[in-house]
PDB file of C-alpha atoms in Angstrom:
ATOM      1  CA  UNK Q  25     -99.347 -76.636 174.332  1.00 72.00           C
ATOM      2  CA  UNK Q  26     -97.014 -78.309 171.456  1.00 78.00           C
ATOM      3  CA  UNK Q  27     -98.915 -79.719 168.224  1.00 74.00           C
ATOM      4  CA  UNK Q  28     -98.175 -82.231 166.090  1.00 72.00           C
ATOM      5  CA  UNK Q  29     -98.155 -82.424 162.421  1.00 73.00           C
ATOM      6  CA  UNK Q  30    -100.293 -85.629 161.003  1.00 71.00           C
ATOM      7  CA  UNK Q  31     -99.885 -86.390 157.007  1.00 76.00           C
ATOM      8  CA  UNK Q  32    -102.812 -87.854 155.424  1.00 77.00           C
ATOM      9  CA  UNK Q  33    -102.955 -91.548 155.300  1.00 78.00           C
ATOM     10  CA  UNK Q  34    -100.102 -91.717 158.117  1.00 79.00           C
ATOM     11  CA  UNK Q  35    -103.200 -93.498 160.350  1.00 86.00           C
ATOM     12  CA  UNK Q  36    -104.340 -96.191 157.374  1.00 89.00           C
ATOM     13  CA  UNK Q  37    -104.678 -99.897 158.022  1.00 91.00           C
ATOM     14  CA  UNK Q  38    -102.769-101.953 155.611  1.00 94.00           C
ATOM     15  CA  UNK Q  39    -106.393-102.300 153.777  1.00 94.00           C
ATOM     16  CA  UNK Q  40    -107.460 -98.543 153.844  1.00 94.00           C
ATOM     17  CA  UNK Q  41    -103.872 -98.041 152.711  1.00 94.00           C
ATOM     18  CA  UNK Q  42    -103.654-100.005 149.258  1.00 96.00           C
ATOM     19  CA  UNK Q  43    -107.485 -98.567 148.965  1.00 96.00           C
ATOM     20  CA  UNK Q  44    -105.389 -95.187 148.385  1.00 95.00           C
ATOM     21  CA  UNK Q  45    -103.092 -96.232 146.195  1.00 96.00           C
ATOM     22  CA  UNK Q  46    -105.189 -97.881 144.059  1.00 97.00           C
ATOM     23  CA  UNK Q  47    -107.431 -94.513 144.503  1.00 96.00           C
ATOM     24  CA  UNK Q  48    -104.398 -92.640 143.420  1.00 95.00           C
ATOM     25  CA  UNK Q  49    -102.786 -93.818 140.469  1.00 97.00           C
ATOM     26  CA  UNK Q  50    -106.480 -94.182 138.879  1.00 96.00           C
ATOM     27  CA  UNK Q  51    -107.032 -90.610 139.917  1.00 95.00           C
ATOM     28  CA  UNK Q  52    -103.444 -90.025 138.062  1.00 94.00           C
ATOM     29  CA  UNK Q  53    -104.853 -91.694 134.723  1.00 95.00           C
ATOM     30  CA  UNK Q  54    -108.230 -89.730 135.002  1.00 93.00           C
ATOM     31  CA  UNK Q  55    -107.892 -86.236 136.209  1.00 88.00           C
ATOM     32  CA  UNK Q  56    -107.482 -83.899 133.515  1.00 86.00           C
ATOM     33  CA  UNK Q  57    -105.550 -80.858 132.966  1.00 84.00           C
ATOM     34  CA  UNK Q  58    -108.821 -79.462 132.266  1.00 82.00           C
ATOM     35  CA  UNK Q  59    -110.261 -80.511 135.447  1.00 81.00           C
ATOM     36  CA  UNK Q  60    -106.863 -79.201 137.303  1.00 78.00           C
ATOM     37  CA  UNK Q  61    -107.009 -75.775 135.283  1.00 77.00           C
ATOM     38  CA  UNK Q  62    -110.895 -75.240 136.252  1.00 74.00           C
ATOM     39  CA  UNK Q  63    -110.491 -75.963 140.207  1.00 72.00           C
ATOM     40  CA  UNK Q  64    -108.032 -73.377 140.219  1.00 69.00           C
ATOM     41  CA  UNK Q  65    -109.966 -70.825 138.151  1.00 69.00           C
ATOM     42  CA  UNK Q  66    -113.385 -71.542 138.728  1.00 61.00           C
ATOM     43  CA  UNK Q  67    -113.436 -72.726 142.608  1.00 57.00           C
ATOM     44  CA  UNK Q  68    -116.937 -74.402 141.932  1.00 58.00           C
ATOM     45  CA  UNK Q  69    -116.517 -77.740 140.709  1.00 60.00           C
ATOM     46  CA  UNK Q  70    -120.039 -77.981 139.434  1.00 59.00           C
ATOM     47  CA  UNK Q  71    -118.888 -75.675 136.794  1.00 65.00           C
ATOM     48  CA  UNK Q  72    -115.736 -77.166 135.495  1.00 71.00           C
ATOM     49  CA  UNK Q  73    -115.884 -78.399 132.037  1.00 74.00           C
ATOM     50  CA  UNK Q  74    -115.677 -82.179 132.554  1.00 77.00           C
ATOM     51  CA  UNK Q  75    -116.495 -82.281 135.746  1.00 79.00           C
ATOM     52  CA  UNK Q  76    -119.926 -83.635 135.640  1.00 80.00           C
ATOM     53  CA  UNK Q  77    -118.630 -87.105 133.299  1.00 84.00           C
ATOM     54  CA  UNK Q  78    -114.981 -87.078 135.939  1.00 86.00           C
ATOM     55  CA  UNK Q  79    -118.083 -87.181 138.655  1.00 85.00           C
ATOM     56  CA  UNK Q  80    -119.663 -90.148 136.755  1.00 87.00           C
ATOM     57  CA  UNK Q  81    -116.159 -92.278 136.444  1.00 91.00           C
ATOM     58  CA  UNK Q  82    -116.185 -91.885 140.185  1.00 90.00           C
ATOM     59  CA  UNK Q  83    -119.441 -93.190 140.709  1.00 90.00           C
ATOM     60  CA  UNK Q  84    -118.837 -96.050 137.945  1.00 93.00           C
ATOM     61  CA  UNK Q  85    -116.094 -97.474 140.349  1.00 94.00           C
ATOM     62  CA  UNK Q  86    -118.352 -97.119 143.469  1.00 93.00           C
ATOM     63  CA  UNK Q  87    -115.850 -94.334 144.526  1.00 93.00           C
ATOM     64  CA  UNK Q  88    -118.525 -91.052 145.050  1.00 89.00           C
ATOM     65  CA  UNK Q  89    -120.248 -92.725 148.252  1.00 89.00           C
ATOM     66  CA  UNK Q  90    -118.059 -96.061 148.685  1.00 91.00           C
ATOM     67  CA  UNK Q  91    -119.499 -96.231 151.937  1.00 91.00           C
ATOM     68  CA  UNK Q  92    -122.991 -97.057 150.507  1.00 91.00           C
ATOM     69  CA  UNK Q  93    -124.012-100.731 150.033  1.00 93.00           C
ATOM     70  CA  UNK Q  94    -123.276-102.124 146.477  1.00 94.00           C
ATOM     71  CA  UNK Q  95    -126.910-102.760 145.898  1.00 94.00           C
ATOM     72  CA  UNK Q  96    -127.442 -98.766 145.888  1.00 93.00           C
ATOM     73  CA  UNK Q  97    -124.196 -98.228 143.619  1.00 92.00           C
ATOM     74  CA  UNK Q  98    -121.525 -97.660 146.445  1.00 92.00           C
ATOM     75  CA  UNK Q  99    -118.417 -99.783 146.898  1.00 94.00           C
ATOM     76  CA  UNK Q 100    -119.940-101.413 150.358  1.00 95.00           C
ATOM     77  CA  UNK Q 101    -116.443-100.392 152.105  1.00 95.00           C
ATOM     78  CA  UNK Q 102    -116.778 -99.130 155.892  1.00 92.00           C
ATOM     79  CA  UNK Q 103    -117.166 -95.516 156.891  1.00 87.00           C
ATOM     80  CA  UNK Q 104    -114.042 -93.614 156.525  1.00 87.00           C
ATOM     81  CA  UNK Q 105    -113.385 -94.822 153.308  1.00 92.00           C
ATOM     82  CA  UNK Q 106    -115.026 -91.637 151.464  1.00 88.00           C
ATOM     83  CA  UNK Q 107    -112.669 -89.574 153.149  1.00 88.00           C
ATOM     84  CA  UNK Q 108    -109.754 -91.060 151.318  1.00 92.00           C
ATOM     85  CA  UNK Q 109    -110.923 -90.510 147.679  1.00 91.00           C
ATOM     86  CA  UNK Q 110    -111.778 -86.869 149.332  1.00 88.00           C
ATOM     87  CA  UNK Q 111    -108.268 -86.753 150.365  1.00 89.00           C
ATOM     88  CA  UNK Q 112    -106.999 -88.328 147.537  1.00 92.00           C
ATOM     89  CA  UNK Q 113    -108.841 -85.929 144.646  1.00 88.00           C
ATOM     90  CA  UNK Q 114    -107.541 -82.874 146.956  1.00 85.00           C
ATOM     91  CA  UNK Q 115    -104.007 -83.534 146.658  1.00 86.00           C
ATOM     92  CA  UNK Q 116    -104.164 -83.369 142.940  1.00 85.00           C
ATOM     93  CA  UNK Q 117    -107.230 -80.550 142.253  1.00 79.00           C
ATOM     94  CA  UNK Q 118    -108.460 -77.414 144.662  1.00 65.00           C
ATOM     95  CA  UNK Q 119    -111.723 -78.051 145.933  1.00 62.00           C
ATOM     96  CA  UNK Q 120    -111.656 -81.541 145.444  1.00 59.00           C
ATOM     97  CA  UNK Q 121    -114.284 -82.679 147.938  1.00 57.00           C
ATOM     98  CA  UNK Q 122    -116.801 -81.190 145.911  1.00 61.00           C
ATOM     99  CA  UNK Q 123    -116.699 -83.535 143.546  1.00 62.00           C
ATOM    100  CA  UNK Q 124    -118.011 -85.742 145.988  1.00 64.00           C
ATOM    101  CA  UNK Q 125    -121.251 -85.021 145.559  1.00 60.00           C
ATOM    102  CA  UNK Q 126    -121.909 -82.202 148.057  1.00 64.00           C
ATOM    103  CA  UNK Q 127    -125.873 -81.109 148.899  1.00 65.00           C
ATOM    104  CA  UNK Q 128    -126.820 -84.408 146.741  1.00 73.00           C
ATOM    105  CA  UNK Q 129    -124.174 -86.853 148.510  1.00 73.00           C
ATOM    106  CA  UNK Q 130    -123.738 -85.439 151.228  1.00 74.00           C
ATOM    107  CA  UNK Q 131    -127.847 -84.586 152.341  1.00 81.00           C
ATOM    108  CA  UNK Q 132    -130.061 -86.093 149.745  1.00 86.00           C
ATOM    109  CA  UNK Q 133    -128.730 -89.455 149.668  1.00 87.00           C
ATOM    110  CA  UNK Q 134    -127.788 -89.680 153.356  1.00 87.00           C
ATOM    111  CA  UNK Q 135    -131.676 -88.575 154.060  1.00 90.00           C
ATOM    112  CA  UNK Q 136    -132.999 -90.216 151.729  1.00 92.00           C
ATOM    113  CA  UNK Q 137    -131.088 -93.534 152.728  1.00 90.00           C
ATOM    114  CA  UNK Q 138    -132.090 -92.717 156.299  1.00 91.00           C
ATOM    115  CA  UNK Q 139    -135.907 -91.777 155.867  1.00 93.00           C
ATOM    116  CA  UNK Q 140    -136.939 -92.798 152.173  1.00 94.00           C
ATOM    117  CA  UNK Q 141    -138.897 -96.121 151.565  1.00 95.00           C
ATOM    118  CA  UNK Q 142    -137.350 -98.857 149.879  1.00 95.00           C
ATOM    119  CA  UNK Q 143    -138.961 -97.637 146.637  1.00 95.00           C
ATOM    120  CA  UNK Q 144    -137.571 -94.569 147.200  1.00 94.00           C
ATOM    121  CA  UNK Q 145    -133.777 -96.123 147.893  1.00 94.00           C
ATOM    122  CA  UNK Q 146    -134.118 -98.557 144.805  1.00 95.00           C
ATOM    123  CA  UNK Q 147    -135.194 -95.470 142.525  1.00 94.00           C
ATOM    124  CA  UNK Q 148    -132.511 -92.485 144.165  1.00 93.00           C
ATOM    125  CA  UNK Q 149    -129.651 -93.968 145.839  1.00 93.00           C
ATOM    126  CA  UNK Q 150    -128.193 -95.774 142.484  1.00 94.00           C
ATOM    127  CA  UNK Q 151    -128.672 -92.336 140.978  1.00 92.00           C
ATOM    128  CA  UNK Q 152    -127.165 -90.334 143.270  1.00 90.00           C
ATOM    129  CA  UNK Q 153    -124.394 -92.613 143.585  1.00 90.00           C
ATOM    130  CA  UNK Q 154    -123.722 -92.538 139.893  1.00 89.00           C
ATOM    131  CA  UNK Q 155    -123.089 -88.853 140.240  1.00 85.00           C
ATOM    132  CA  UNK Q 156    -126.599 -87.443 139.813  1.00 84.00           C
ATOM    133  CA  UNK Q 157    -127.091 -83.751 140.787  1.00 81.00           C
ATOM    134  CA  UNK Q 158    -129.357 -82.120 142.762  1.00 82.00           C
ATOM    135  CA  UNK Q 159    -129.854 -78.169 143.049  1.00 81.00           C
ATOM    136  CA  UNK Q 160    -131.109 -77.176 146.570  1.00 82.00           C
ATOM    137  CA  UNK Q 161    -134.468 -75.638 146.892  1.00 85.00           C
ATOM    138  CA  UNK Q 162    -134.835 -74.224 150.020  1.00 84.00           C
ATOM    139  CA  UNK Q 163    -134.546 -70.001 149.674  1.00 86.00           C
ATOM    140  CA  UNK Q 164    -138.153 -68.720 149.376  1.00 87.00           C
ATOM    141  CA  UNK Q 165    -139.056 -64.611 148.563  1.00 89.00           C
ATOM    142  CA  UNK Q 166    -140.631 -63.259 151.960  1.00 83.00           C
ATOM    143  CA  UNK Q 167    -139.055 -66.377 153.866  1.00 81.00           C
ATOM    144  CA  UNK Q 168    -135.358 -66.652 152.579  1.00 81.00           C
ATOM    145  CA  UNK Q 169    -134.106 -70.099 153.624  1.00 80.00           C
ATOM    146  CA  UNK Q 170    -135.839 -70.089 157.188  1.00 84.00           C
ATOM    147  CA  UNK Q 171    -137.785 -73.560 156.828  1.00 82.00           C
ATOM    148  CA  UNK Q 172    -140.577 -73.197 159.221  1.00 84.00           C
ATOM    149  CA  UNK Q 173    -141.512 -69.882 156.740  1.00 86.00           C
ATOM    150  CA  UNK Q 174    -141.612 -71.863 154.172  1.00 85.00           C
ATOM    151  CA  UNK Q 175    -144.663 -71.106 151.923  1.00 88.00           C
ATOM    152  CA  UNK Q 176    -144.511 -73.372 148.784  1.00 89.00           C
ATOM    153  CA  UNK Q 177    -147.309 -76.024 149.213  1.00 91.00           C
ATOM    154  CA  UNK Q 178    -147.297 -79.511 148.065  1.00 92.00           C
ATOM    155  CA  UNK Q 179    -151.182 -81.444 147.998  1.00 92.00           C
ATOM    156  CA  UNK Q 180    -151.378 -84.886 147.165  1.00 91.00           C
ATOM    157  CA  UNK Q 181    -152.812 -85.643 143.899  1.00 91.00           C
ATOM    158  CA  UNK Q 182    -153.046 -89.424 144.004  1.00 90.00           C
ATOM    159  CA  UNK Q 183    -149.470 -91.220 143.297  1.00 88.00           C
ATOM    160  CA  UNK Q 184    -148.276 -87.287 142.696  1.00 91.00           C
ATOM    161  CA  UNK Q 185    -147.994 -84.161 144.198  1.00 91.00           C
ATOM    162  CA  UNK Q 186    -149.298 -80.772 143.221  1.00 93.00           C
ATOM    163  CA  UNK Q 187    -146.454 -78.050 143.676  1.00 92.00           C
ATOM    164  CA  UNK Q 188    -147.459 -74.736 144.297  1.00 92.00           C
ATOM    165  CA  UNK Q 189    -145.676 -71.108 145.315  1.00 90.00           C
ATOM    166  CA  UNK Q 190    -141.988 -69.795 144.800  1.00 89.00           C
ATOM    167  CA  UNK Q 191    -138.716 -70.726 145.553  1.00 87.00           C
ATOM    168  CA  UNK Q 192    -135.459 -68.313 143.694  1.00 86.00           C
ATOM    169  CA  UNK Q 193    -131.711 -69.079 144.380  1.00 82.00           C
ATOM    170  CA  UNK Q 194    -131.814 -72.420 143.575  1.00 78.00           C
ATOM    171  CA  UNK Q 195    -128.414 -73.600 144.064  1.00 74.00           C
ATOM    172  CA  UNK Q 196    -126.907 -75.246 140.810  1.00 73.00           C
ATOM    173  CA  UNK Q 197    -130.148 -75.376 139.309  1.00 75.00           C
ATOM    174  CA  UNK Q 198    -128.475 -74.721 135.857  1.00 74.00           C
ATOM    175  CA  UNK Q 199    -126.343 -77.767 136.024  1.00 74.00           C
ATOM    176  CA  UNK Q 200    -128.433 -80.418 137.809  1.00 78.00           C
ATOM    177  CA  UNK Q 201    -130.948 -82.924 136.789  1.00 83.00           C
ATOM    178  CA  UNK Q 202    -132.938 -83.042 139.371  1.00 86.00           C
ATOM    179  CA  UNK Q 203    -134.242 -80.790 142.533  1.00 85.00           C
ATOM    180  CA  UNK Q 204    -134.103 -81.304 146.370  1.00 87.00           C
ATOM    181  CA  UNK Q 205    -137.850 -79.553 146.973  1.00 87.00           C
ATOM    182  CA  UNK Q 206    -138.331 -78.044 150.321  1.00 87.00           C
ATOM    183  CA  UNK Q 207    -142.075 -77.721 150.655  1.00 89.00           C
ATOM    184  CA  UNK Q 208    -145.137 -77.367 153.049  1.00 89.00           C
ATOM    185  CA  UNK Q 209    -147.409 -80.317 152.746  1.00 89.00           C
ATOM    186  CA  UNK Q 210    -149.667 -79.914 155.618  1.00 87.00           C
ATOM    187  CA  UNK Q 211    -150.261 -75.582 156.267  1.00 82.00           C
ATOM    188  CA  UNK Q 212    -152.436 -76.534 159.722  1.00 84.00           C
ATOM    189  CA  UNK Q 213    -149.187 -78.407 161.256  1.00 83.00           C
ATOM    190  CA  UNK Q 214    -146.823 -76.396 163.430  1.00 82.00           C
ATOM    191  CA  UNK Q 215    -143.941 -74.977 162.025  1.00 78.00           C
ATOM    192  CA  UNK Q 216    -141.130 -75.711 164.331  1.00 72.00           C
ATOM    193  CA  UNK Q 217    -142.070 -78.990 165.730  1.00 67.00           C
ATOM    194  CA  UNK Q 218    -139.680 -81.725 164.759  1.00 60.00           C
ATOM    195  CA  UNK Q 219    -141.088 -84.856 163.532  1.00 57.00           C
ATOM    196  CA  UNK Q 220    -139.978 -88.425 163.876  1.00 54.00           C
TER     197      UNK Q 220
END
């Protein structure tokens, strides 16, 4: 069987195509030695010294989920689109796709635009797609990251919820604002049945 080779972009419509240029050269004006230096060191690009404001510029031009609707802080461009400004950060930095907005773009936002209320959207998506973090809390002591184990209780408390139990290895906890809770808000339910 015989392969070919495919360059990025070679695919593009004439649109998606001056949507990478223009993606480019203001990636050219705004990534940093620094930023360049700490993908190649550090491999993490939650860590990188200037990553978190680089993160924010991205989000300021609609550019971290440009897929998203303008209303909720994307750039209301069709799918597809986010995997330019992946592309486009990667041919300049290692690991650039990270910068993307990983657990919180990539499965907070997406569930949250898929299952939240409208409150909920008004309140997280703009956030999120301003470059917002969110560490992942999910691992649990005698459950590890097994979901239907999952021990930490949540009870309603009026507009609120009482949180209760452990989690430890919460990813990036050190670095973001906010936390994407796994909990158990009804113990008598069964553990592995899905819910709509």
């Amino acid at each position: 069987m015989e392969f070919k080779e495919y360059t990025i972009g070679e695919f593009d419509t004439e649109e998606q195509k001056k949507f990478r240029k223009e993606v480019g050269e203001w990636l050219d004006k705004n990534i940093t030695s620094e930023l360049i230096q700490g993908t190649n060191e550090l491999r993490v690009t939650a860590y990188i010294p200037g990553a978190r404001e680089f993160a924010e510029k991205l989000g300021a031009k609609g550019w971290l989920c440009p897929e998203w609707p303008k209303e909720y802080g994307g750039a209301g461009l069709p799918a597809g689109y986010r995997s330019i400004v992946a592309e486009e950060i990667s041919k300049r930095v290692l690991f650039g796709p990270g910068f993307l907005g990983g657990l919180t773009g990539g499965v907070a936002g997406p569930v949250i635009m898929e299952h939240g209320t409208l409150e909920q959207k008004k309140e997280w998506m703009p956030k999120i797609a301003a470059g917002a973090q969110f560490a992942l809390g999910y691992t649990e002591p005698n459950a590890g990251t097994d979901l239907a184990s999952l021990q930490l209780r949540a009870t309603s408390d009026g507009d609120d919820y009482i949180v209760n139990g452990q989690k430890m290895f919460s990813t990036g906890a050190h670095f973001a604002r906010y936390h994407w809770l796994a909990v158990r808000t009804n113990p008598e339910m069964p553990k592995h049945k899905a819910y709509p």
